[in-house]
Amino acid sequence: MLVIEDDRNIREAIDNSLSATGHVVRPCGTALDGLRELASRQSDVVILDLHLPDLDGATVLSLIRADSAVPVVVATARDTESEIIRLLRAGADDYVVKPYSVEQLEARIAAVLRRGAGQAATVLTIGGLHLDAEARIASLDGVRLQLSRLEFDLLTYLAQRAGKVVTRRQLFDHVWRSEGRSLETVDVHVTWLRRKLGESASMPRYLHTVRGVGIRLCAPEDAG
């Protein structure tokens, strides 16, 4: 969760509450810090205040929407109907007016995450690779793969972004969702996953390393 909020007390209250429920929270006090953080590490949700010291929150929202579909919950004292409508039309996914309870904010976050989950494909086919995310079944060329929970989540995350390069940090944040491990654990699990797909880093079929950037999953016929 990326929190862009200039009020330190509110920022810390959101951080403490969401962290206590198992979320990894990245609090930022300025618009530019928040935009830099979002550019460097993908987020599940952005909680955005409008009254920021360096840029207006509406401008921040437009900058986010120019490059990302991440859900944005606007949390602000601005409560006029015209402002709410304007921000929702500009790309906000929800709008909560201060003062609000942390419980209300958590409920709105859960709602936008459910909507986002509903939009993601649950059955994916890339070449001979077939995944059913809901049933948690993966097969390759008609043979079922025996994957651990993390291996399946890792493969699904990559498959949902087939053809795109995904960084180690993105994988770490969205699959492991923990600050207690190092990025090297991603490399280890990618190696294990490659073995189960019958490939290696030097002879890839589906998992292609883009040196210095990350991993791209694609069908063998699309690898070029």
PDB file of C-alpha atoms in Angstrom:
ATOM      1  CA  MET A   1       0.000   0.000   0.000  1.00  0.00           C
ATOM      2  CA  LEU A   2       1.391   3.392  -0.994  1.00  0.00           C
ATOM      3  CA  VAL A   3       0.156   6.209   1.258  1.00  0.00           C
ATOM      4  CA  ILE A   4       0.700   9.774  -0.007  1.00  0.00           C
ATOM      5  CA  GLU A   5      -0.351  11.993   2.897  1.00  0.00           C
ATOM      6  CA  ASP A   6       1.295  15.157   4.221  1.00  0.00           C
ATOM      7  CA  ASP A   7      -0.195  15.005   7.738  1.00  0.00           C
ATOM      8  CA  ARG A   8       2.289  12.990   9.788  1.00  0.00           C
ATOM      9  CA  ASN A   9      -0.251  11.890  12.401  1.00  0.00           C
ATOM     10  CA  ILE A  10      -2.696  10.606   9.785  1.00  0.00           C
ATOM     11  CA  ARG A  11       0.115   8.976   7.824  1.00  0.00           C
ATOM     12  CA  GLU A  12       1.372   7.135  10.895  1.00  0.00           C
ATOM     13  CA  ALA A  13      -2.138   6.076  11.936  1.00  0.00           C
ATOM     14  CA  ILE A  14      -2.788   4.564   8.496  1.00  0.00           C
ATOM     15  CA  ASP A  15       0.641   2.922   8.492  1.00  0.00           C
ATOM     16  CA  ASN A  16       0.160   1.370  11.932  1.00  0.00           C
ATOM     17  CA  SER A  17      -3.363   0.141  11.238  1.00  0.00           C
ATOM     18  CA  LEU A  18      -2.723  -1.377   7.814  1.00  0.00           C
ATOM     19  CA  SER A  19       0.589  -2.893   8.917  1.00  0.00           C
ATOM     20  CA  ALA A  20      -1.214  -4.560  11.828  1.00  0.00           C
ATOM     21  CA  THR A  21      -3.529  -6.323   9.367  1.00  0.00           C
ATOM     22  CA  GLY A  22      -0.622  -7.709   7.333  1.00  0.00           C
ATOM     23  CA  HIS A  23      -0.182  -5.074   4.630  1.00  0.00           C
ATOM     24  CA  VAL A  24       3.197  -3.712   3.603  1.00  0.00           C
ATOM     25  CA  VAL A  25       2.790   0.070   3.822  1.00  0.00           C
ATOM     26  CA  ARG A  26       5.015   2.655   2.170  1.00  0.00           C
ATOM     27  CA  PRO A  27       4.187   6.111   3.589  1.00  0.00           C
ATOM     28  CA  CYS A  28       5.221   9.285   1.750  1.00  0.00           C
ATOM     29  CA  GLY A  29       4.756  12.877   2.862  1.00  0.00           C
ATOM     30  CA  THR A  30       5.030  14.610  -0.523  1.00  0.00           C
ATOM     31  CA  ALA A  31       3.691  14.091  -4.018  1.00  0.00           C
ATOM     32  CA  LEU A  32       7.131  13.725  -5.586  1.00  0.00           C
ATOM     33  CA  ASP A  33       8.230  11.137  -3.018  1.00  0.00           C
ATOM     34  CA  GLY A  34       5.053   9.191  -3.693  1.00  0.00           C
ATOM     35  CA  LEU A  35       5.475   9.307  -7.455  1.00  0.00           C
ATOM     36  CA  ARG A  36       9.105   8.188  -7.168  1.00  0.00           C
ATOM     37  CA  GLU A  37       8.066   5.325  -4.902  1.00  0.00           C
ATOM     38  CA  LEU A  38       5.321   4.236  -7.281  1.00  0.00           C
ATOM     39  CA  ALA A  39       7.736   4.336 -10.220  1.00  0.00           C
ATOM     40  CA  SER A  40      10.282   2.172  -8.396  1.00  0.00           C
ATOM     41  CA  ARG A  41       7.932  -0.354  -6.781  1.00  0.00           C
ATOM     42  CA  GLN A  42       4.496  -1.453  -7.938  1.00  0.00           C
ATOM     43  CA  SER A  43       1.642  -1.032  -5.429  1.00  0.00           C
ATOM     44  CA  ASP A  44      -1.700  -2.776  -4.953  1.00  0.00           C
ATOM     45  CA  VAL A  45      -3.425   0.450  -3.888  1.00  0.00           C
ATOM     46  CA  VAL A  46      -2.526   4.140  -3.594  1.00  0.00           C
ATOM     47  CA  ILE A  47      -4.130   6.174  -0.805  1.00  0.00           C
ATOM     48  CA  LEU A  48      -3.893   9.772  -1.986  1.00  0.00           C
ATOM     49  CA  ASP A  49      -4.443  13.005  -0.070  1.00  0.00           C
ATOM     50  CA  LEU A  50      -5.248  16.039  -2.217  1.00  0.00           C
ATOM     51  CA  HIS A  51      -3.661  18.706  -0.039  1.00  0.00           C
ATOM     52  CA  LEU A  52       0.044  18.090  -0.532  1.00  0.00           C
ATOM     53  CA  PRO A  53       2.935  20.540  -0.027  1.00  0.00           C
ATOM     54  CA  ASP A  54       4.443  20.286  -3.512  1.00  0.00           C
ATOM     55  CA  LEU A  55       1.707  19.262  -5.972  1.00  0.00           C
ATOM     56  CA  ASP A  56      -2.063  19.243  -5.819  1.00  0.00           C
ATOM     57  CA  GLY A  57      -3.431  15.738  -5.423  1.00  0.00           C
ATOM     58  CA  ALA A  58      -5.556  16.071  -8.541  1.00  0.00           C
ATOM     59  CA  THR A  59      -2.368  16.637 -10.529  1.00  0.00           C
ATOM     60  CA  VAL A  60      -0.785  13.606  -8.858  1.00  0.00           C
ATOM     61  CA  LEU A  61      -3.809  11.513  -9.833  1.00  0.00           C
ATOM     62  CA  SER A  62      -3.478  12.564 -13.475  1.00  0.00           C
ATOM     63  CA  LEU A  63       0.240  11.704 -13.428  1.00  0.00           C
ATOM     64  CA  ILE A  64      -0.493   8.279 -11.944  1.00  0.00           C
ATOM     65  CA  ARG A  65      -3.231   7.602 -14.504  1.00  0.00           C
ATOM     66  CA  ALA A  66      -0.922   8.557 -17.362  1.00  0.00           C
ATOM     67  CA  ASP A  67       1.248   5.558 -16.556  1.00  0.00           C
ATOM     68  CA  SER A  68      -0.619   3.131 -14.291  1.00  0.00           C
ATOM     69  CA  ALA A  69      -3.981   1.464 -13.635  1.00  0.00           C
ATOM     70  CA  VAL A  70      -3.222   0.972  -9.925  1.00  0.00           C
ATOM     71  CA  PRO A  71      -6.367   1.514  -7.790  1.00  0.00           C
ATOM     72  CA  VAL A  72      -6.389   4.967  -6.163  1.00  0.00           C
ATOM     73  CA  VAL A  73      -8.447   5.843  -3.091  1.00  0.00           C
ATOM     74  CA  VAL A  74      -8.597   9.617  -2.585  1.00  0.00           C
ATOM     75  CA  ALA A  75      -8.643  10.510   1.120  1.00  0.00           C
ATOM     76  CA  THR A  76      -9.152  14.216   1.700  1.00  0.00           C
ATOM     77  CA  ALA A  77     -11.060  16.955   3.526  1.00  0.00           C
ATOM     78  CA  ARG A  78     -12.502  18.264   0.250  1.00  0.00           C
ATOM     79  CA  ASP A  79     -16.130  17.181   0.408  1.00  0.00           C
ATOM     80  CA  THR A  80     -18.032  19.068  -2.293  1.00  0.00           C
ATOM     81  CA  GLU A  81     -20.022  16.912  -4.667  1.00  0.00           C
ATOM     82  CA  SER A  82     -18.496  18.582  -7.719  1.00  0.00           C
ATOM     83  CA  GLU A  83     -14.975  17.805  -6.467  1.00  0.00           C
ATOM     84  CA  ILE A  84     -15.825  14.175  -5.751  1.00  0.00           C
ATOM     85  CA  ILE A  85     -17.354  13.742  -9.208  1.00  0.00           C
ATOM     86  CA  ARG A  86     -14.386  15.458 -10.849  1.00  0.00           C
ATOM     87  CA  LEU A  87     -11.846  13.186  -9.161  1.00  0.00           C
ATOM     88  CA  LEU A  88     -13.829  10.010  -9.843  1.00  0.00           C
ATOM     89  CA  ARG A  89     -14.096  10.969 -13.502  1.00  0.00           C
ATOM     90  CA  ALA A  90     -10.360  11.735 -13.530  1.00  0.00           C
ATOM     91  CA  GLY A  91      -9.570   8.157 -12.531  1.00  0.00           C
ATOM     92  CA  ALA A  92      -9.985   7.786  -8.769  1.00  0.00           C
ATOM     93  CA  ASP A  93     -11.442   4.403  -7.807  1.00  0.00           C
ATOM     94  CA  ASP A  94     -12.978   5.620  -4.548  1.00  0.00           C
ATOM     95  CA  TYR A  95     -13.192   8.748  -2.407  1.00  0.00           C
ATOM     96  CA  VAL A  96     -13.251   9.034   1.385  1.00  0.00           C
ATOM     97  CA  VAL A  97     -13.760  12.332   3.217  1.00  0.00           C
ATOM     98  CA  LYS A  98     -11.835  13.368   6.334  1.00  0.00           C
ATOM     99  CA  PRO A  99     -12.332  12.790   9.156  1.00  0.00           C
ATOM    100  CA  TYR A 100     -12.728   9.100   8.455  1.00  0.00           C
ATOM    101  CA  SER A 101     -12.106   6.000  10.536  1.00  0.00           C
ATOM    102  CA  VAL A 102      -9.310   3.644   9.617  1.00  0.00           C
ATOM    103  CA  GLU A 103     -11.943   0.900   9.501  1.00  0.00           C
ATOM    104  CA  GLN A 104     -13.800   2.782   6.763  1.00  0.00           C
ATOM    105  CA  LEU A 105     -10.583   3.251   4.825  1.00  0.00           C
ATOM    106  CA  GLU A 106      -9.759  -0.466   5.142  1.00  0.00           C
ATOM    107  CA  ALA A 107     -13.243  -1.382   3.872  1.00  0.00           C
ATOM    108  CA  ARG A 108     -12.821   0.852   0.831  1.00  0.00           C
ATOM    109  CA  ILE A 109      -9.375  -0.602   0.125  1.00  0.00           C
ATOM    110  CA  ALA A 110     -10.817  -4.122   0.333  1.00  0.00           C
ATOM    111  CA  ALA A 111     -13.604  -3.122  -2.082  1.00  0.00           C
ATOM    112  CA  VAL A 112     -11.264  -1.751  -4.764  1.00  0.00           C
ATOM    113  CA  LEU A 113      -9.017  -4.802  -4.411  1.00  0.00           C
ATOM    114  CA  ARG A 114     -12.022  -7.106  -4.913  1.00  0.00           C
ATOM    115  CA  ARG A 115     -13.001  -5.182  -8.027  1.00  0.00           C
ATOM    116  CA  GLY A 116      -9.435  -5.452  -9.328  1.00  0.00           C
ATOM    117  CA  ALA A 117      -9.288  -9.174  -8.586  1.00  0.00           C
ATOM    118  CA  GLY A 118     -12.539  -9.662 -10.462  1.00  0.00           C
ATOM    119  CA  GLN A 119     -11.031  -8.082 -13.543  1.00  0.00           C
ATOM    120  CA  ALA A 120      -7.987 -10.371 -13.653  1.00  0.00           C
ATOM    121  CA  ALA A 121      -8.149 -13.399 -15.902  1.00  0.00           C
ATOM    122  CA  THR A 122      -8.386 -16.638 -13.904  1.00  0.00           C
ATOM    123  CA  VAL A 123      -7.723 -19.033 -16.801  1.00  0.00           C
ATOM    124  CA  LEU A 124      -4.587 -18.340 -18.821  1.00  0.00           C
ATOM    125  CA  THR A 125      -3.035 -20.103 -21.807  1.00  0.00           C
ATOM    126  CA  ILE A 126       0.396 -19.123 -23.082  1.00  0.00           C
ATOM    127  CA  GLY A 127       1.697 -21.548 -25.676  1.00  0.00           C
ATOM    128  CA  GLY A 128       1.569 -24.992 -24.082  1.00  0.00           C
ATOM    129  CA  LEU A 129       1.274 -23.512 -20.607  1.00  0.00           C
ATOM    130  CA  HIS A 130      -2.213 -23.563 -19.078  1.00  0.00           C
ATOM    131  CA  LEU A 131      -3.099 -22.067 -15.687  1.00  0.00           C
ATOM    132  CA  ASP A 132      -6.352 -22.000 -13.763  1.00  0.00           C
ATOM    133  CA  ALA A 133      -5.699 -19.412 -11.038  1.00  0.00           C
ATOM    134  CA  GLU A 134      -8.938 -20.119  -9.184  1.00  0.00           C
ATOM    135  CA  ALA A 135      -8.504 -23.903  -9.092  1.00  0.00           C
ATOM    136  CA  ARG A 136      -4.725 -23.441  -8.670  1.00  0.00           C
ATOM    137  CA  ILE A 137      -3.906 -25.946 -11.392  1.00  0.00           C
ATOM    138  CA  ALA A 138      -1.057 -25.528 -13.877  1.00  0.00           C
ATOM    139  CA  SER A 139      -0.106 -27.795 -16.756  1.00  0.00           C
ATOM    140  CA  LEU A 140       2.512 -27.754 -19.476  1.00  0.00           C
ATOM    141  CA  ASP A 141       1.891 -29.513 -22.790  1.00  0.00           C
ATOM    142  CA  GLY A 142      -0.988 -31.387 -21.166  1.00  0.00           C
ATOM    143  CA  VAL A 143       1.027 -32.597 -18.151  1.00  0.00           C
ATOM    144  CA  ARG A 144       0.075 -31.229 -14.748  1.00  0.00           C
ATOM    145  CA  LEU A 145       2.851 -29.362 -12.959  1.00  0.00           C
ATOM    146  CA  GLN A 146       3.566 -30.071  -9.300  1.00  0.00           C
ATOM    147  CA  LEU A 147       4.190 -26.583  -7.944  1.00  0.00           C
ATOM    148  CA  SER A 148       4.565 -25.220  -4.451  1.00  0.00           C
ATOM    149  CA  ARG A 149       2.265 -22.380  -3.365  1.00  0.00           C
ATOM    150  CA  LEU A 150       4.924 -19.766  -4.042  1.00  0.00           C
ATOM    151  CA  GLU A 151       5.904 -21.308  -7.369  1.00  0.00           C
ATOM    152  CA  PHE A 152       2.282 -21.272  -8.503  1.00  0.00           C
ATOM    153  CA  ASP A 153       1.781 -17.654  -7.362  1.00  0.00           C
ATOM    154  CA  LEU A 154       5.018 -16.650  -9.080  1.00  0.00           C
ATOM    155  CA  LEU A 155       4.053 -18.340 -12.346  1.00  0.00           C
ATOM    156  CA  THR A 156       0.535 -16.863 -12.245  1.00  0.00           C
ATOM    157  CA  TYR A 157       1.804 -13.338 -11.618  1.00  0.00           C
ATOM    158  CA  LEU A 158       4.164 -13.609 -14.586  1.00  0.00           C
ATOM    159  CA  ALA A 159       1.523 -15.234 -16.810  1.00  0.00           C
ATOM    160  CA  GLN A 160      -0.978 -12.465 -16.078  1.00  0.00           C
ATOM    161  CA  ARG A 161       1.655 -10.080 -17.451  1.00  0.00           C
ATOM    162  CA  ALA A 162       2.777 -12.275 -20.338  1.00  0.00           C
ATOM    163  CA  GLY A 163       5.039 -10.440 -22.760  1.00  0.00           C
ATOM    164  CA  LYS A 164       5.938  -7.765 -20.225  1.00  0.00           C
ATOM    165  CA  VAL A 165       9.165  -7.532 -18.233  1.00  0.00           C
ATOM    166  CA  VAL A 166       8.559  -7.858 -14.491  1.00  0.00           C
ATOM    167  CA  THR A 167      11.245  -6.760 -12.050  1.00  0.00           C
ATOM    168  CA  ARG A 168      12.449  -8.776  -9.068  1.00  0.00           C
ATOM    169  CA  ARG A 169      11.091  -6.043  -6.796  1.00  0.00           C
ATOM    170  CA  GLN A 170       7.620  -6.352  -8.326  1.00  0.00           C
ATOM    171  CA  LEU A 171       7.683 -10.113  -7.847  1.00  0.00           C
ATOM    172  CA  PHE A 172       8.913  -9.751  -4.277  1.00  0.00           C
ATOM    173  CA  ASP A 173       6.254  -7.168  -3.382  1.00  0.00           C
ATOM    174  CA  HIS A 174       3.315  -8.955  -4.990  1.00  0.00           C
ATOM    175  CA  VAL A 175       4.117 -12.635  -4.492  1.00  0.00           C
ATOM    176  CA  TRP A 176       5.989 -12.671  -1.198  1.00  0.00           C
ATOM    177  CA  ARG A 177       4.419  -9.501   0.301  1.00  0.00           C
ATOM    178  CA  SER A 178       7.044  -9.473   3.024  1.00  0.00           C
ATOM    179  CA  GLU A 179       9.908  -7.254   4.097  1.00  0.00           C
ATOM    180  CA  GLY A 180      11.498 -10.088   6.039  1.00  0.00           C
ATOM    181  CA  ARG A 181      13.305 -11.729   3.123  1.00  0.00           C
ATOM    182  CA  SER A 182      15.832 -10.622   0.533  1.00  0.00           C
ATOM    183  CA  LEU A 183      15.363 -10.227  -3.203  1.00  0.00           C
ATOM    184  CA  GLU A 184      17.622 -13.243  -3.716  1.00  0.00           C
ATOM    185  CA  THR A 185      14.705 -15.491  -2.726  1.00  0.00           C
ATOM    186  CA  VAL A 186      13.051 -14.460  -6.006  1.00  0.00           C
ATOM    187  CA  ASP A 187      16.052 -15.748  -7.982  1.00  0.00           C
ATOM    188  CA  VAL A 188      15.981 -19.047  -6.108  1.00  0.00           C
ATOM    189  CA  HIS A 189      12.290 -19.647  -6.797  1.00  0.00           C
ATOM    190  CA  VAL A 190      12.632 -18.636 -10.452  1.00  0.00           C
ATOM    191  CA  THR A 191      15.393 -21.242 -10.770  1.00  0.00           C
ATOM    192  CA  TRP A 192      13.178 -23.913  -9.187  1.00  0.00           C
ATOM    193  CA  LEU A 193      10.262 -22.914 -11.415  1.00  0.00           C
ATOM    194  CA  ARG A 194      12.449 -23.123 -14.520  1.00  0.00           C
ATOM    195  CA  ARG A 195      13.417 -26.683 -13.626  1.00  0.00           C
ATOM    196  CA  LYS A 196       9.753 -27.684 -13.385  1.00  0.00           C
ATOM    197  CA  LEU A 197       9.112 -26.071 -16.757  1.00  0.00           C
ATOM    198  CA  GLY A 198      11.963 -28.126 -18.213  1.00  0.00           C
ATOM    199  CA  GLU A 199      14.234 -25.199 -18.978  1.00  0.00           C
ATOM    200  CA  SER A 200      17.184 -23.258 -17.635  1.00  0.00           C
ATOM    201  CA  ALA A 201      18.424 -19.673 -17.689  1.00  0.00           C
ATOM    202  CA  SER A 202      20.825 -20.519 -20.505  1.00  0.00           C
ATOM    203  CA  MET A 203      18.157 -22.422 -22.482  1.00  0.00           C
ATOM    204  CA  PRO A 204      14.831 -20.715 -21.699  1.00  0.00           C
ATOM    205  CA  ARG A 205      11.456 -21.596 -23.193  1.00  0.00           C
ATOM    206  CA  TYR A 206       8.960 -19.530 -21.186  1.00  0.00           C
ATOM    207  CA  LEU A 207      10.951 -17.565 -18.593  1.00  0.00           C
ATOM    208  CA  HIS A 208      13.351 -15.140 -20.243  1.00  0.00           C
ATOM    209  CA  THR A 209      15.811 -13.024 -18.286  1.00  0.00           C
ATOM    210  CA  VAL A 210      16.134  -9.430 -19.452  1.00  0.00           C
ATOM    211  CA  ARG A 211      19.557  -8.603 -18.050  1.00  0.00           C
ATOM    212  CA  GLY A 212      19.536  -5.830 -15.497  1.00  0.00           C
ATOM    213  CA  VAL A 213      15.739  -5.487 -15.645  1.00  0.00           C
ATOM    214  CA  GLY A 214      13.780  -8.632 -14.771  1.00  0.00           C
ATOM    215  CA  ILE A 215      11.879 -11.644 -16.123  1.00  0.00           C
ATOM    216  CA  ARG A 216       9.541 -11.885 -19.098  1.00  0.00           C
ATOM    217  CA  LEU A 217       7.192 -14.825 -19.581  1.00  0.00           C
ATOM    218  CA  CYS A 218       6.142 -15.575 -23.134  1.00  0.00           C
ATOM    219  CA  ALA A 219       5.324 -18.539 -25.347  1.00  0.00           C
ATOM    220  CA  PRO A 220       8.327 -20.088 -27.124  1.00  0.00           C
ATOM    221  CA  GLU A 221       7.009 -18.901 -30.486  1.00  0.00           C
ATOM    222  CA  ASP A 222       6.858 -15.318 -29.183  1.00  0.00           C
ATOM    223  CA  ALA A 223      10.318 -15.316 -27.585  1.00  0.00           C
ATOM    224  CA  GLY A 224      12.038 -13.581 -30.441  1.00  0.00           C
TER     225      GLY A 224
END
